């Protein structure tokens, strides 16, 4: 595109900091020999490509492609393939975000690898480049920074920083530059405009962001609702989407996995469901909430037409809201017994907790023993402390079992360099 602008700003500006090819970059931090070599990261059970280095993109490997279809290319181009290492990626994300928090007035962590910042006053170009260098130096993760007056424009600025600048920084502020960017941005590339909305706009001859902001606002509200109107205002430089720095309580929490090996064995399924229920309870405690409903599901492989198909699903209401491991596992297993049918071979199972409320709003039940409730809570808290310090599942409920045959396939899993003491890198002197 050939955009160039550097200047100071005294008004409030929003920065979007986005980690480059985050999962692949995390793997490279501890394997520097992988720099400038193709790297891909696969989804659960090593199924599909969910992250690619720039070198892998140049080969033609696409997001979401089944890994088995690309085996020949992986071998031909010496592609380094990794299973997802959520423990490593989560910890690296926390390190990046802690740096961003210390270098901004306010922050909204948007995803594992993105955050919106309220920029500090002064030279924005210097601020962005200094921040980018600091994150790279302290964590090894490369980032791009886009700065503008609104979150939607900051998204566009970040895209330009990623694709069209050597520094990885772009400040979108001058009116003539904003107009030029909007004229070159397709409506489907606007943050917040979904596929259906883009198709609707295209059907009316609206193909670019600039054409969109020129449309009468009453028409936009009618066709795209108030949400679409806010996006248009943001494109015009009118801030409508404030930074959301408060922790959002999830309304539903789901833990599910494709089984490493399809099975009809009840014991393996019960271990899987117990583990999923335990994960849900951990997530509830982390956001200081409790659930009043738990749902269990399992189903066969819909792509295997040679096998009989079945989808089992049941929701159970709890007599009292809880986030306790033992209670949720007990209820999950009760649901599994109801929906399990031994004549089917199951590919996937999962647990969903819903109707979530803050922990401090839990109503006691007349028929529950308050002493036992408090005791269970203390036990669950002990689980969290031990597992956080010593590693996941260092201590667990017996029904979670020790049979790993149902667990998802991770044949290319890298070490958890920063979260497991036995995986910490050692240096020979």
GROMACS .gro file of N, CA, C and O in nm, residues 182 187 190 197 200-224 228-229 231-233 235-236:
model
  144
  182UNK      N    1  -0.983   0.296   0.400
  182UNK     CA    2  -1.122   0.251   0.391
  182UNK      C    3  -1.162   0.218   0.248
  182UNK      O    4  -1.240   0.125   0.223
  187UNK      N    5  -1.563  -0.491   0.275
  187UNK     CA    6  -1.652  -0.494   0.391
  187UNK      C    7  -1.636  -0.622   0.472
  187UNK      O    8  -1.651  -0.622   0.595
  190UNK      N    9  -1.381  -0.604   0.760
  190UNK     CA   10  -1.404  -0.513   0.873
  190UNK      C   11  -1.434  -0.594   0.997
  190UNK      O   12  -1.520  -0.683   0.995
  197UNK      N   13  -2.363  -1.049   0.687
  197UNK     CA   14  -2.376  -0.904   0.672
  197UNK      C   15  -2.299  -0.854   0.551
  197UNK      O   16  -2.345  -0.766   0.477
  200UNK      N   17  -2.494  -0.937   0.243
  200UNK     CA   18  -2.607  -0.845   0.231
  200UNK      C   19  -2.561  -0.712   0.173
  200UNK      O   20  -2.623  -0.658   0.080
  201UNK      N   21  -2.451  -0.659   0.227
  201UNK     CA   22  -2.399  -0.531   0.179
  201UNK      C   23  -2.355  -0.542   0.033
  201UNK      O   24  -2.381  -0.452  -0.047
  202UNK      N   25  -2.290  -0.652  -0.002
  202UNK     CA   26  -2.247  -0.671  -0.141
  202UNK      C   27  -2.366  -0.674  -0.236
  202UNK      O   28  -2.358  -0.623  -0.349
  203UNK      N   29  -2.478  -0.732  -0.189
  203UNK     CA   30  -2.597  -0.739  -0.274
  203UNK      C   31  -2.654  -0.601  -0.305
  203UNK      O   32  -2.726  -0.583  -0.404
  204UNK      N   33  -2.622  -0.502  -0.220
  204UNK     CA   34  -2.666  -0.364  -0.243
  204UNK      C   35  -2.555  -0.281  -0.308
  204UNK      O   36  -2.564  -0.158  -0.315
  205UNK      N   37  -2.449  -0.347  -0.351
  205UNK     CA   38  -2.340  -0.276  -0.419
  205UNK      C   39  -2.243  -0.208  -0.324
  205UNK      O   40  -2.163  -0.124  -0.366
  206UNK      N   41  -2.249  -0.243  -0.197
  206UNK     CA   42  -2.157  -0.186  -0.097
  206UNK      C   43  -2.043  -0.285  -0.076
  206UNK      O   44  -2.060  -0.388  -0.010
  207UNK      N   45  -1.927  -0.256  -0.130
  207UNK     CA   46  -1.816  -0.352  -0.129
  207UNK      C   47  -1.697  -0.309  -0.044
  207UNK      O   48  -1.615  -0.392  -0.007
  208UNK      N   49  -1.686  -0.180  -0.014
  208UNK     CA   50  -1.572  -0.132   0.064
  208UNK      C   51  -1.619  -0.061   0.191
  208UNK      O   52  -1.735  -0.019   0.203
  209UNK      N   53  -1.526  -0.046   0.283
  209UNK     CA   54  -1.555   0.024   0.408
  209UNK      C   55  -1.592   0.169   0.382
  209UNK      O   56  -1.678   0.226   0.451
  210UNK      N   57  -1.528   0.230   0.283
  210UNK     CA   58  -1.558   0.370   0.253
  210UNK      C   59  -1.701   0.385   0.200
  210UNK      O   60  -1.772   0.479   0.237
  211UNK      N   61  -1.744   0.293   0.114
  211UNK     CA   62  -1.882   0.297   0.065
  211UNK      C   63  -1.979   0.281   0.180
  211UNK      O   64  -2.086   0.343   0.182
  212UNK      N   65  -1.942   0.199   0.278
  212UNK     CA   66  -2.029   0.173   0.394
  212UNK      C   67  -2.051   0.300   0.477
  212UNK      O   68  -2.163   0.329   0.518
  213UNK      N   69  -1.945   0.377   0.501
  213UNK     CA   70  -1.960   0.497   0.585
  213UNK      C   71  -2.033   0.610   0.512
  213UNK      O   72  -2.073   0.708   0.574
  214UNK      N   73  -2.049   0.596   0.381
  214UNK     CA   74  -2.120   0.699   0.304
  214UNK      C   75  -2.271   0.674   0.298
  214UNK      O   76  -2.346   0.759   0.248
  215UNK      N   77  -2.315   0.559   0.349
  215UNK     CA   78  -2.456   0.524   0.344
  215UNK      C   79  -2.532   0.594   0.457
  215UNK      O   80  -2.478   0.618   0.565
  216UNK      N   81  -2.658   0.625   0.433
  216UNK     CA   82  -2.743   0.687   0.535
  216UNK      C   83  -2.750   0.598   0.659
  216UNK      O   84  -2.774   0.477   0.649
  217UNK      N   85  -2.732   0.658   0.776
  217UNK     CA   86  -2.723   0.580   0.899
  217UNK      C   87  -2.854   0.511   0.936
  217UNK      O   88  -2.853   0.407   1.001
  218UNK      N   89  -2.967   0.569   0.899
  218UNK     CA   90  -3.095   0.505   0.929
  218UNK      C   91  -3.108   0.374   0.851
  218UNK      O   92  -3.165   0.275   0.902
  219UNK      N   93  -3.055   0.372   0.728
  219UNK     CA   94  -3.056   0.248   0.648
  219UNK      C   95  -2.967   0.143   0.712
  219UNK      O   96  -3.002   0.025   0.720
  220UNK      N   97  -2.849   0.185   0.759
  220UNK     CA   98  -2.755   0.093   0.824
  220UNK      C   99  -2.817   0.032   0.948
  220UNK      O  100  -2.808  -0.089   0.972
  221UNK      N  101  -2.884   0.116   1.028
  221UNK     CA  102  -2.947   0.065   1.151
  221UNK      C  103  -3.057  -0.035   1.118
  221UNK      O  104  -3.074  -0.136   1.187
  222UNK      N  105  -3.129  -0.009   1.011
  222UNK     CA  106  -3.238  -0.098   0.971
  222UNK      C  107  -3.185  -0.231   0.921
  222UNK      O  108  -3.239  -0.337   0.954
  223UNK      N  109  -3.077  -0.228   0.844
  223UNK     CA  110  -3.024  -0.350   0.783
  223UNK      C  111  -2.925  -0.424   0.872
  223UNK      O  112  -2.917  -0.547   0.870
  224UNK      N  113  -2.846  -0.350   0.951
  224UNK     CA  114  -2.740  -0.413   1.032
  224UNK      C  115  -2.759  -0.397   1.181
  224UNK      O  116  -2.671  -0.437   1.258
  228UNK      N  117  -2.429  -0.284   1.392
  228UNK     CA  118  -2.366  -0.240   1.268
  228UNK      C  119  -2.344  -0.090   1.265
  228UNK      O  120  -2.243  -0.042   1.212
  229UNK      N  121  -2.438  -0.016   1.322
  229UNK     CA  122  -2.426   0.130   1.326
  229UNK      C  123  -2.306   0.171   1.411
  229UNK      O  124  -2.234   0.266   1.376
  231UNK      N  125  -2.033   0.002   1.451
  231UNK     CA  126  -1.913  -0.027   1.371
  231UNK      C  127  -1.888   0.085   1.272
  231UNK      O  128  -1.774   0.130   1.252
  232UNK      N  129  -1.995   0.135   1.208
  232UNK     CA  130  -1.981   0.246   1.112
  232UNK      C  131  -1.931   0.371   1.182
  232UNK      O  132  -1.844   0.442   1.131
  233UNK      N  133  -1.985   0.400   1.300
  233UNK     CA  134  -1.938   0.514   1.378
  233UNK      C  135  -1.789   0.500   1.410
  233UNK      O  136  -1.713   0.597   1.402
  235UNK      N  137  -1.569   0.339   1.237
  235UNK     CA  138  -1.496   0.364   1.113
  235UNK      C  139  -1.484   0.513   1.084
  235UNK      O  140  -1.387   0.558   1.022
  236UNK      N  141  -1.581   0.590   1.132
  236UNK     CA  142  -1.578   0.735   1.113
  236UNK      C  143  -1.494   0.806   1.219
  236UNK      O  144  -1.480   0.928   1.218
   0.00000   0.00000   0.00000
